Coordinates of C-alpha atoms in Angstrom, one line a residue:
Chain A
X1 CA 103.1 107.9 130.1
X2 CA 101.8 104.4 129.4
X3 CA 101.1 101.4 131.6
X4 CA 101.4 98.6 128.9
X5 CA 100.6 95.1 130.1
X6 CA 103.3 92.5 129.7
X7 CA 100.9 90.1 128.1
X8 CA 97.5 90.2 126.4
X9 CA 94.9 87.5 126.4
X10 CA 92.7 87.4 123.3
X11 CA 89.3 85.8 122.8
X12 CA 88.8 85.0 119.2
X13 CA 85.2 85.8 118.2
X14 CA 85.4 85.2 114.4
X15 CA 83.6 81.8 114.2
X16 CA 80.8 83.1 116.3
X17 CA 80.3 86.9 115.8
X18 CA 81.8 86.7 112.4
X19 CA 79.8 83.8 110.8
X20 CA 76.6 85.0 112.3
X21 CA 76.9 88.2 110.4
X22 CA 77.4 86.3 107.1
X23 CA 74.4 85.1 105.1
X24 CA 73.4 81.4 105.9
X25 CA 75.1 78.7 103.8
X26 CA 78.6 78.5 105.1
X27 CA 79.4 74.8 105.3
X28 CA 79.9 73.3 108.8
X29 CA 83.1 71.7 107.7
X30 CA 84.5 75.1 106.7
X31 CA 83.6 76.6 110.1
X32 CA 85.4 73.7 111.7
X33 CA 88.3 74.1 109.4
X34 CA 88.6 77.7 110.4
X35 CA 88.3 77.0 114.2
X36 CA 91.0 74.3 113.9
X37 CA 93.3 76.6 112.0
X38 CA 92.8 79.3 114.6
X39 CA 93.7 76.8 117.3
X40 CA 97.1 76.3 115.7
X41 CA 98.0 80.0 115.9
X42 CA 98.5 80.1 119.6
X43 CA 95.1 81.5 120.4
X44 CA 93.9 80.0 123.6
X45 CA 90.2 81.0 123.6
X46 CA 88.0 80.6 120.6
X47 CA 84.3 81.2 120.6
X48 CA 83.0 78.6 118.2
X49 CA 79.2 79.0 117.9
X50 CA 76.0 80.6 119.3
X51 CA 73.3 78.4 120.8
X52 CA 70.5 80.7 119.9
X53 CA 67.2 80.0 118.1
X54 CA 67.8 78.6 114.6
X55 CA 64.7 80.6 113.5
X56 CA 66.3 83.8 114.6
X57 CA 69.8 83.0 113.5
X58 CA 69.8 80.2 110.9
X59 CA 73.5 80.8 110.4
X60 CA 74.1 79.2 113.8
X61 CA 71.8 76.2 113.4
X62 CA 74.8 73.9 113.2
X63 CA 76.2 74.8 116.6
X64 CA 75.9 71.2 117.8
X65 CA 77.5 69.8 114.7
X66 CA 80.4 72.2 115.0
X67 CA 81.0 71.2 118.6
X68 CA 80.8 67.5 117.7
X69 CA 83.0 67.7 114.6
X70 CA 85.7 69.7 116.2
X71 CA 89.0 68.1 117.1
X72 CA 89.9 69.9 120.3
X73 CA 93.4 70.7 121.2
X74 CA 94.2 70.2 124.9
X75 CA 95.4 73.7 125.7
X76 CA 92.7 75.6 123.9
X77 CA 89.3 76.7 125.3
X78 CA 86.6 76.3 122.8
X79 CA 83.7 78.5 123.9
X80 CA 80.2 79.4 122.9
X81 CA 77.5 82.0 123.3
X82 CA 73.9 81.6 124.5
X83 CA 71.3 84.1 125.6
X84 CA 68.9 82.0 127.8
X85 CA 68.6 78.8 129.7
X86 CA 67.7 76.6 126.8
X87 CA 70.7 77.9 124.9
X88 CA 72.9 77.2 127.9
X89 CA 71.4 73.7 128.2
X90 CA 72.3 73.0 124.6
X91 CA 75.8 74.3 125.1
X92 CA 76.1 72.2 128.2
X93 CA 75.2 69.0 126.3
X94 CA 78.2 69.6 124.0
X95 CA 81.9 69.3 125.0
X96 CA 82.4 73.0 124.7
X97 CA 83.9 75.1 127.4
X98 CA 81.3 77.1 129.3
X99 CA 82.1 80.7 130.1
X100 CA 79.5 82.0 132.5
X101 CA 79.2 85.5 131.0
X102 CA 76.5 87.9 132.3
X103 CA 75.2 90.7 130.1
X104 CA 73.9 94.2 130.7
X105 CA 73.5 97.2 128.5
X106 CA 74.5 100.8 129.3
X107 CA 71.7 102.0 127.0
X108 CA 68.2 101.0 128.2
X109 CA 66.8 101.6 124.7
X110 CA 69.3 99.3 123.1
X111 CA 68.3 96.6 125.6
X112 CA 64.7 97.1 124.9
X113 CA 65.0 97.3 121.1
X114 CA 67.6 94.6 120.7
X115 CA 66.7 92.2 123.5
X116 CA 63.1 93.3 124.3
X117 CA 64.0 93.6 128.0
X118 CA 63.8 96.3 130.6
X119 CA 66.9 96.6 132.9
X120 CA 65.0 95.0 135.8
X121 CA 63.8 92.0 133.8
X122 CA 67.2 91.6 132.3
X123 CA 68.8 91.6 135.7
X124 CA 66.4 89.0 137.0
X125 CA 67.1 86.8 134.1
X126 CA 70.8 87.2 134.3
X127 CA 70.8 86.3 138.0
X128 CA 68.7 83.2 137.1
X129 CA 71.3 82.3 134.6
X130 CA 73.9 82.7 137.3
X131 CA 71.9 80.2 139.3
X132 CA 72.3 77.7 136.5
X133 CA 76.1 78.4 136.3
X134 CA 76.3 77.7 140.0
X135 CA 74.5 74.4 139.6
X136 CA 77.0 73.6 136.8
X137 CA 79.9 74.5 139.1
X138 CA 81.1 77.3 136.9
X139 CA 83.5 80.0 138.3
X140 CA 83.1 83.7 138.5
X141 CA 81.2 85.6 135.7
X142 CA 82.8 88.1 133.3
X143 CA 80.4 91.0 132.9
X144 CA 79.8 92.1 129.3
X145 CA 78.4 95.7 129.1
X146 CA 76.9 96.5 125.7
X147 CA 76.8 100.0 124.2
X148 CA 79.4 101.2 126.8
X149 CA 80.7 103.8 124.3
X150 CA 77.6 104.8 122.4
X151 CA 74.2 103.6 121.2
X152 CA 72.4 103.6 117.9
X153 CA 69.2 104.7 119.7
X154 CA 70.5 106.9 122.6
X155 CA 73.4 108.4 120.7
X156 CA 76.2 109.2 123.2
X157 CA 76.0 107.2 126.4
X158 CA 76.9 109.0 129.6
X159 CA 79.6 107.3 131.7
X160 CA 77.1 107.2 134.6
X161 CA 74.9 104.8 132.7
X162 CA 77.8 102.5 132.1
X163 CA 78.6 102.6 135.8
X164 CA 74.9 102.0 136.7
X165 CA 74.7 98.9 134.4
X166 CA 77.8 97.4 136.0
X167 CA 76.6 98.3 139.4
X168 CA 73.3 96.5 138.9
X169 CA 75.1 93.2 137.9
X170 CA 77.6 93.6 140.7
X171 CA 74.9 94.2 143.3
X172 CA 73.0 91.2 142.0
X173 CA 76.1 89.0 142.3
X174 CA 76.8 90.4 145.8
X175 CA 73.3 89.2 146.9
X176 CA 74.6 85.7 145.9
X177 CA 77.8 86.3 147.8
X178 CA 79.7 86.5 144.5
X179 CA 82.1 88.8 142.6
X180 CA 82.6 89.0 138.9
X181 CA 85.9 88.0 137.2
X182 CA 86.2 91.0 134.8
X183 CA 84.3 93.8 133.2
X184 CA 84.3 93.7 129.4
X185 CA 83.3 97.0 128.0
X186 CA 81.7 96.5 124.5
X187 CA 81.8 99.1 121.8
X188 CA 78.7 97.5 120.3
X189 CA 78.2 100.0 117.4
X190 CA 81.7 101.2 116.9
X191 CA 81.3 104.6 118.6
X192 CA 84.4 104.7 120.8
X193 CA 87.4 106.9 120.4
X194 CA 90.6 107.0 122.4
X195 CA 89.6 109.8 124.7
X196 CA 86.3 108.1 125.5
X197 CA 88.1 104.8 126.1
X198 CA 90.3 106.5 128.6
X199 CA 87.3 108.3 130.3
X200 CA 85.1 105.2 130.6
X201 CA 88.0 102.9 131.8
X202 CA 89.1 105.6 134.2
X203 CA 85.6 105.8 135.7
X204 CA 85.1 102.1 136.0
X205 CA 88.6 101.7 137.6
X206 CA 87.9 104.4 140.1
X207 CA 84.8 102.6 141.2
X208 CA 86.1 99.0 141.1
X209 CA 89.9 99.2 141.3
X210 CA 90.3 95.5 141.8
X211 CA 88.3 94.3 138.8
X212 CA 90.2 93.6 135.5
X213 CA 88.8 95.4 132.5
X214 CA 88.5 93.9 129.0
X215 CA 87.6 95.5 125.7
X216 CA 85.3 94.2 122.9
X217 CA 85.9 96.7 120.1
X218 CA 84.3 97.2 116.7
X219 CA 86.2 98.9 113.8
X220 CA 83.0 100.2 112.3
X221 CA 84.3 103.7 111.9
X222 CA 88.1 103.0 111.6
X223 CA 89.1 103.7 115.2
X224 CA 89.1 100.1 116.5
X225 CA 92.9 99.7 116.7
X226 CA 93.3 103.3 118.0
X227 CA 90.9 102.4 120.8
X228 CA 92.8 99.1 121.4
X229 CA 96.0 101.1 121.7
X230 CA 94.4 103.4 124.2
X231 CA 93.3 100.4 126.2
X232 CA 96.8 98.9 126.1
X233 CA 98.3 102.2 127.3
X234 CA 96.0 101.9 130.3
X235 CA 97.1 98.3 131.0
X236 CA 94.1 96.5 129.6
X237 CA 95.3 92.9 129.0
X238 CA 92.2 91.2 127.7
X239 CA 90.6 91.8 124.3
X240 CA 88.0 90.2 122.1
X241 CA 88.8 90.2 118.3
X242 CA 87.8 88.5 115.1
X243 CA 90.1 86.9 112.5
X244 CA 90.3 89.1 109.4
X245 CA 87.8 91.5 111.0
X246 CA 85.1 88.9 110.2
X247 CA 81.7 90.0 111.2
X248 CA 80.1 93.3 110.2
X249 CA 78.0 95.1 112.7
X250 CA 74.3 94.6 111.8
X251 CA 73.4 97.8 113.8
X252 CA 75.4 100.0 111.5
X253 CA 72.6 99.4 109.0
X254 CA 75.0 98.4 106.3
X255 CA 76.4 94.9 105.7
X256 CA 79.6 96.4 104.3
X257 CA 80.4 98.0 107.6
X258 CA 83.5 96.6 109.4
X259 CA 83.1 94.3 112.3
X260 CA 85.3 93.5 115.3
X261 CA 88.9 94.6 115.3
X262 CA 90.9 92.0 113.3
X263 CA 92.8 89.5 115.5
X264 CA 95.9 89.6 113.3
X265 CA 96.0 93.5 113.6
X266 CA 95.6 93.3 117.3
X267 CA 98.4 90.8 117.5
X268 CA 100.5 93.1 115.3
X269 CA 99.8 96.1 117.4
X270 CA 100.7 94.2 120.6
X271 CA 103.9 92.7 119.2
X272 CA 105.1 96.0 117.8
X273 CA 104.5 97.7 121.2
X274 CA 106.4 94.9 122.9
X275 CA 103.3 93.2 124.4
X276 CA 103.3 89.4 124.3
X277 CA 100.2 87.6 123.0
X278 CA 101.4 84.1 122.7
X279 CA 99.9 84.1 119.2
X280 CA 101.9 83.7 115.9
X281 CA 101.3 86.8 113.7
X282 CA 102.2 85.1 110.4
X283 CA 99.9 82.2 111.1
X284 CA 97.0 84.5 112.0
X285 CA 97.5 86.4 108.7
X286 CA 97.3 83.0 106.9
X287 CA 94.1 82.1 108.8
X288 CA 92.6 85.5 107.9
X289 CA 93.2 84.6 104.3
X290 CA 91.5 81.3 104.9
X291 CA 88.5 83.1 106.5
X292 CA 88.3 85.3 103.4
X293 CA 88.2 82.2 101.1
X294 CA 85.5 80.7 103.3
X295 CA 83.1 83.7 103.2
X296 CA 83.9 84.3 99.6
X297 CA 84.4 88.1 99.8
X298 CA 87.1 90.5 100.9
X299 CA 87.4 91.0 104.7
X300 CA 88.2 94.4 106.1
X301 CA 91.6 93.4 107.7
X302 CA 94.5 95.3 106.1
X303 CA 97.7 93.6 107.2
X304 CA 96.4 90.4 105.6
X305 CA 96.7 92.2 102.2
X306 CA 100.1 93.8 102.9
X307 CA 101.8 91.2 105.0
X308 CA 103.8 91.7 108.2
X309 CA 107.1 93.4 108.5
X310 CA 108.9 90.1 109.0
X311 CA 110.2 89.7 105.4
X312 CA 111.7 93.2 105.4
X313 CA 113.4 92.7 108.7
X314 CA 114.6 89.2 107.7
X315 CA 116.0 90.6 104.5
X316 CA 117.7 93.4 106.4
X317 CA 119.2 91.0 108.9
X318 CA 120.5 88.9 106.0
X319 CA 122.1 91.9 104.3
X320 CA 123.7 93.0 107.6
X321 CA 125.5 89.6 108.1
Chain B
X1 CA 98.3 112.4 130.2
X2 CA 97.7 113.9 126.8
X3 CA 98.7 117.1 125.1
X4 CA 96.0 117.3 122.4
X5 CA 96.2 120.3 120.1
X6 CA 93.2 122.6 119.9
X7 CA 93.1 122.5 116.1
X8 CA 94.5 120.2 113.4
X9 CA 95.5 121.2 109.9
X10 CA 95.1 118.6 107.2
X11 CA 96.8 118.3 103.8
X12 CA 94.6 116.3 101.5
X13 CA 96.7 114.0 99.4
X14 CA 94.0 111.9 97.7
X15 CA 94.1 113.5 94.2
X16 CA 97.9 113.2 94.1
X17 CA 99.1 110.1 96.1
X18 CA 95.7 108.5 95.6
X19 CA 95.3 108.7 91.8
X20 CA 98.9 108.0 91.1
X21 CA 98.4 104.6 92.7
X22 CA 95.5 103.8 90.5
X23 CA 95.9 102.4 86.9
X24 CA 96.0 105.1 84.2
X25 CA 92.7 106.1 82.6
X26 CA 90.9 108.2 85.2
X27 CA 89.4 111.1 83.4
X28 CA 90.8 114.5 84.1
X29 CA 87.3 115.9 84.6
X30 CA 86.7 113.3 87.3
X31 CA 89.9 114.3 89.1
X32 CA 88.8 117.9 88.9
X33 CA 85.4 117.0 90.2
X34 CA 86.9 115.3 93.2
X35 CA 89.3 118.2 93.9
X36 CA 86.4 120.7 93.7
X37 CA 84.2 118.5 96.0
X38 CA 87.1 118.3 98.5
X39 CA 87.4 122.1 98.5
X40 CA 83.8 122.3 99.6
X41 CA 84.4 120.3 102.8
X42 CA 86.4 122.9 104.6
X43 CA 89.8 121.3 103.7
X44 CA 92.2 124.2 103.2
X45 CA 95.1 122.3 101.5
X46 CA 94.7 119.9 98.6
X47 CA 97.5 118.4 96.7
X48 CA 96.1 118.2 93.2
X49 CA 98.8 116.6 91.0
X50 CA 102.4 115.4 90.5
X51 CA 104.6 117.2 88.0
X52 CA 106.7 114.1 87.3
X53 CA 107.7 112.4 84.1
X54 CA 104.6 111.1 82.2
X55 CA 106.7 108.2 81.1
X56 CA 107.3 107.1 84.7
X57 CA 103.9 108.0 85.9
X58 CA 101.3 108.2 83.1
X59 CA 98.6 108.6 85.7
X60 CA 99.8 112.1 86.3
X61 CA 100.3 113.2 82.7
X62 CA 97.3 115.5 82.9
X63 CA 98.8 117.6 85.8
X64 CA 98.7 120.8 83.7
X65 CA 95.1 120.1 82.5
X66 CA 94.0 119.6 86.1
X67 CA 95.6 122.9 87.2
X68 CA 94.0 124.7 84.2
X69 CA 90.5 123.2 84.5
X70 CA 90.2 123.7 88.2
X71 CA 87.9 126.4 89.6
X72 CA 89.9 127.6 92.6
X73 CA 88.2 128.8 95.8
X74 CA 89.9 131.7 97.3
X75 CA 90.5 130.3 100.8
X76 CA 91.9 126.9 99.6
X77 CA 95.5 126.1 98.8
X78 CA 95.8 123.9 95.7
X79 CA 99.2 122.3 95.8
X80 CA 101.3 119.9 93.8
X81 CA 104.3 117.6 94.0
X82 CA 107.5 117.6 92.0
X83 CA 110.8 115.9 92.4
X84 CA 113.2 118.0 90.3
X85 CA 113.7 121.4 88.7
X86 CA 111.8 120.6 85.5
X87 CA 108.9 119.4 87.6
X88 CA 109.0 122.6 89.6
X89 CA 109.2 124.7 86.5
X90 CA 106.1 123.0 85.2
X91 CA 104.3 123.5 88.5
X92 CA 105.4 127.2 88.5
X93 CA 103.8 127.7 85.1
X94 CA 100.4 126.7 86.5
X95 CA 98.4 128.7 88.9
X96 CA 98.9 126.1 91.7
X97 CA 100.2 127.0 95.1
X98 CA 104.0 126.1 95.5
X99 CA 104.9 124.4 98.7
X100 CA 108.7 124.4 98.9
X101 CA 109.0 120.9 100.4
X102 CA 112.5 119.3 100.8
X103 CA 112.9 115.6 101.0
X104 CA 115.2 113.1 102.7
X105 CA 115.1 109.5 103.6
X106 CA 116.0 108.0 107.0
X107 CA 116.9 104.8 105.1
X108 CA 119.8 105.2 102.7
X109 CA 118.8 102.0 100.9
X110 CA 115.3 103.2 100.3
X111 CA 116.7 106.5 98.8
X112 CA 119.0 104.5 96.6
X113 CA 116.4 101.9 95.4
X114 CA 113.5 104.3 95.1
X115 CA 115.2 107.5 94.0
X116 CA 118.6 106.2 92.8
X117 CA 120.4 108.8 95.0
X118 CA 123.0 108.7 97.7
X119 CA 122.3 110.9 100.7
X120 CA 125.1 113.3 99.6
X121 CA 123.7 113.6 96.1
X122 CA 120.2 114.0 97.4
X123 CA 121.2 116.7 99.8
X124 CA 123.0 118.7 97.0
X125 CA 120.0 118.4 94.8
X126 CA 117.6 119.4 97.5
X127 CA 119.7 122.5 98.3
X128 CA 119.7 123.4 94.6
X129 CA 115.9 123.1 94.7
X130 CA 115.9 125.4 97.7
X131 CA 117.8 127.9 95.5
X132 CA 115.0 127.8 93.0
X133 CA 112.5 128.3 95.8
X134 CA 114.4 131.4 96.9
X135 CA 114.4 132.8 93.4
X136 CA 110.6 132.2 93.3
X137 CA 110.3 134.0 96.7
X138 CA 108.9 131.0 98.5
X139 CA 108.9 130.8 102.3
X140 CA 110.4 128.3 104.6
X141 CA 110.6 124.6 103.6
X142 CA 108.8 121.8 105.3
X143 CA 111.1 118.8 105.6
X144 CA 109.6 115.4 104.6
X145 CA 111.5 112.5 106.0
X146 CA 110.7 109.2 104.2
X147 CA 110.9 105.8 106.0
X148 CA 111.0 107.5 109.4
X149 CA 109.3 104.4 111.0
X150 CA 110.6 101.5 108.9
X151 CA 111.8 100.5 105.5
X152 CA 111.1 97.7 103.1
X153 CA 114.8 97.3 102.5
X154 CA 116.4 98.1 105.8
X155 CA 113.6 96.7 108.0
X156 CA 113.5 98.7 111.3
X157 CA 115.0 102.1 111.0
X158 CA 116.9 103.3 114.1
X159 CA 115.8 106.7 115.5
X160 CA 119.4 107.9 115.0
X161 CA 119.0 107.6 111.2
X162 CA 115.9 109.7 111.3
X163 CA 117.7 112.3 113.3
X164 CA 120.7 112.2 110.9
X165 CA 118.5 112.6 107.9
X166 CA 116.8 115.7 109.4
X167 CA 120.2 117.0 110.6
X168 CA 121.6 116.9 107.1
X169 CA 118.7 119.0 105.7
X170 CA 118.8 121.4 108.6
X171 CA 122.5 121.9 108.3
X172 CA 122.1 122.5 104.6
X173 CA 119.5 125.1 105.2
X174 CA 121.6 126.7 108.0
X175 CA 124.4 127.2 105.4
X176 CA 121.9 129.3 103.5
X177 CA 120.9 131.1 106.7
X178 CA 117.5 129.4 106.7
X179 CA 115.3 127.3 109.0
X180 CA 112.6 124.8 108.0
X181 CA 108.9 125.4 108.7
X182 CA 108.2 121.9 110.0
X183 CA 109.4 118.3 110.0
X184 CA 106.9 115.8 108.5
X185 CA 107.7 112.3 109.5
X186 CA 106.5 109.8 106.9
X187 CA 105.5 106.3 107.5
X188 CA 106.2 105.4 103.9
X189 CA 105.6 101.7 104.1
X190 CA 103.1 101.6 107.0
X191 CA 105.5 100.2 109.6
X192 CA 104.7 102.6 112.5
X193 CA 103.0 101.8 115.8
X194 CA 102.0 104.1 118.7
X195 CA 105.1 103.3 120.8
X196 CA 107.4 104.0 117.8
X197 CA 105.5 107.2 117.0
X198 CA 106.1 108.4 120.5
X199 CA 109.7 107.4 120.5
X200 CA 110.6 109.1 117.2
X201 CA 108.6 112.2 117.9
X202 CA 110.2 112.4 121.4
X203 CA 113.7 112.2 119.9
X204 CA 113.0 114.7 117.2
X205 CA 111.5 117.2 119.7
X206 CA 114.3 116.7 122.1
X207 CA 116.7 117.8 119.4
X208 CA 114.6 120.5 117.7
X209 CA 112.1 121.7 120.3
X210 CA 111.0 124.7 118.3
X211 CA 110.1 122.9 115.1
X212 CA 106.5 121.7 114.6
X213 CA 106.2 118.1 113.7
X214 CA 103.7 116.7 111.1
X215 CA 102.8 113.1 110.3
X216 CA 102.2 111.4 107.0
X217 CA 100.8 108.0 107.9
X218 CA 99.9 105.0 105.9
X219 CA 97.3 102.5 107.0
X220 CA 99.0 99.5 105.3
X221 CA 98.9 97.3 108.4
X222 CA 95.8 98.7 110.1
X223 CA 97.5 101.0 112.6
X224 CA 97.2 104.3 110.8
X225 CA 94.6 105.8 113.0
X226 CA 96.2 104.4 116.1
X227 CA 99.4 106.2 115.1
X228 CA 97.5 109.4 114.4
X229 CA 95.9 109.2 117.8
X230 CA 99.4 108.8 119.3
X231 CA 100.5 111.9 117.4
X232 CA 97.5 113.9 118.6
X233 CA 98.2 112.9 122.2
X234 CA 101.7 114.4 121.8
X235 CA 100.2 117.6 120.3
X236 CA 100.9 117.0 116.6
X237 CA 98.6 119.4 114.8
X238 CA 99.4 118.8 111.1
X239 CA 98.6 115.6 109.2
X240 CA 98.5 114.4 105.6
X241 CA 95.7 112.1 104.7
X242 CA 93.7 110.9 101.7
X243 CA 90.0 110.9 101.1
X244 CA 88.5 107.4 101.4
X245 CA 92.0 106.0 102.1
X246 CA 92.6 106.4 98.3
X247 CA 96.1 105.3 97.3
X248 CA 97.6 101.9 98.0
X249 CA 101.2 101.8 98.9
X250 CA 103.1 100.4 95.9
X251 CA 106.0 99.4 98.2
X252 CA 103.9 96.9 100.0
X253 CA 104.1 94.7 97.0
X254 CA 100.3 94.4 96.8
X255 CA 97.9 96.8 95.1
X256 CA 95.2 95.8 97.5
X257 CA 97.2 97.2 100.4
X258 CA 95.7 100.2 102.1
X259 CA 97.1 103.6 101.5
X260 CA 97.2 106.9 103.4
X261 CA 95.0 107.2 106.4
X262 CA 91.5 108.2 105.3
X263 CA 90.8 111.9 105.6
X264 CA 87.2 111.4 106.9
X265 CA 88.4 109.0 109.6
X266 CA 91.1 111.4 110.7
X267 CA 88.4 114.1 110.9
X268 CA 86.2 111.7 112.9
X269 CA 89.0 110.9 115.2
X270 CA 89.8 114.5 115.8
X271 CA 86.2 115.6 116.3
X272 CA 85.4 112.8 118.7
X273 CA 88.5 113.7 120.7
X274 CA 87.5 117.4 120.8
X275 CA 90.0 118.6 118.3
X276 CA 88.8 121.1 115.7
X277 CA 89.7 120.4 112.0
X278 CA 87.6 123.0 110.2
X279 CA 86.4 120.2 108.0
X280 CA 82.8 118.9 107.7
X281 CA 82.7 115.2 108.5
X282 CA 79.5 114.4 106.7
X283 CA 80.8 116.2 103.6
X284 CA 84.1 114.3 103.6
X285 CA 82.2 111.0 103.9
X286 CA 80.1 112.0 100.8
X287 CA 83.3 112.9 98.9
X288 CA 84.9 109.6 99.9
X289 CA 81.9 107.9 98.2
X290 CA 82.4 110.0 95.2
X291 CA 86.1 109.0 95.1
X292 CA 85.0 105.4 95.3
X293 CA 82.7 105.9 92.3
X294 CA 85.5 107.6 90.3
X295 CA 88.1 104.8 90.9
X296 CA 85.4 102.1 90.4
X297 CA 86.4 99.9 93.3
X298 CA 85.9 99.8 97.0
X299 CA 88.2 102.1 99.0
X300 CA 89.6 101.0 102.4
X301 CA 87.8 103.7 104.4
X302 CA 85.4 102.3 107.0
X303 CA 83.3 105.2 108.2
X304 CA 82.1 105.8 104.6
X305 CA 80.4 102.4 104.8
X306 CA 78.9 102.8 108.2
X307 CA 78.3 106.5 108.4
X308 CA 79.0 108.9 111.2
X309 CA 77.4 109.0 114.6
X310 CA 75.4 112.1 113.8
X311 CA 72.1 110.4 112.9
X312 CA 72.1 108.4 116.2
X313 CA 72.8 111.5 118.2
X314 CA 70.3 113.6 116.3
X315 CA 67.6 110.9 116.8
X316 CA 68.5 110.8 120.5
X317 CA 68.2 114.5 120.8
X318 CA 64.8 114.4 119.1
X319 CA 63.5 111.8 121.5
X320 CA 64.8 113.7 124.5
X321 CA 62.8 116.8 123.5

């Protein structure tokens, strides 16, 4: 009935998507402290900063300082986000790892309202970005598809629009003689549910059976982990998540809204279902508490408040001896 | 791949399990206000109070006043909880609906520490309670099985222990020539995960294929809705839940820990998966906000902070016209 993967790879988005949702003023040294703590948990991919306009996103104005101040561990990939060539140039100038992501949106209205782009203009720009990635010698691109499960402008998003958005990027890459590395379906506004996750993944797989699928899920309406479980059941083995659930979704129109699924809860879900993550659950729970201290308000993660099942099981094992 | 039910029946536990987890001092009129608001949402079963010792649980000392003050709607069942004959007598003296629940625990240690009972003594008492229910002319008993997915004393609970706990009650009932109405598997400490939900439900169904299975889930570690989705996929059509996620789990050793799954998120999950609940999502979200006002602190529910998808879909439908 299920096709669980043996192992799941997690990209930690907390320091990037999380801190950019917080009001400005979080100290660079605290951001670095969080990233370094995350790197100790076994997480292998940490998105550390956004190289975007400091006017638009003053929270991320210290992206260079973060990259500079960071003590990098050898086996960890410290990534970043950018949206255009100047952002990419800035990221390139740092020692951060460069993940050549290409973006598209299943909802045209979202793309227009959020990025002020038509699908055609966006595609042209993305392919120009791919040109820069080629110059930089970067490998295959993961494709991030926004609003793959719903949109705050278009409401429900038909699966056909998701396929069309992917198709555009894949055709663009094919013109360059390239293939993508994965398709990451993003539940940008937290509109997914397990049935829809199965439907969209099924349709994408039918069309591109050889491409790995990843999920970027938000827990805005409480179904984030249920959607992750639905993905796991279908063999999805790559997820984005955010420590403590850091990072509300600005599109939900409410800063109190929950953000990405919490890394420590994704790790707990995987572990309990017998899927390896390479990440230490107890340590991620401790780092979630650190994240809460840094932002100075409660984060939405739950297991950080209750603790894992380890002490109960340890006590039981002791009694049994 | 899934065996979704057409319709789900929800028992609202907020006013009972929720308010008993809060510190004493919530006004009886506020409790009544919440119950009456819940009854307007389409919920058909609301557990309103616990008839337990006011010394042990001063939060529930006003159980009679609640029952008395309540304006009951005709099509709603206003229920209660009790743990012994004197509690049952008190409940009987009110106009509340009497649900002849029988209890058992998969973990013997939990039963001993939490209820100070051995399995034998508990069974004897439960069967004596059943005698009272017979005198009162009450129908078949639902069986509530505590710690069916894990225990804070015994750690993981083997499925065999779950089956044994059910078997004891079913044998006891058989001696009286009776059958139960359903088996409600309780994730008392929030230890379940989708794989375990499937495993336990599978084993219980193999043994008693004709008995409906219900789920009482806690969201202590963030997997409550994922577990509910796993149950739905297996055709489970009866759930307990709590408005706003009211009611932390005292066994988690932390008052901040999340309680039952939130009613409005269960309704959202069902609706989005095409399963009817008979409950109005927007109204449950409004009542979750009322519950938050009444307890005076944030509740763990997420969709109450973000809102449903209805406004996005309505806006999209308007644009499309």
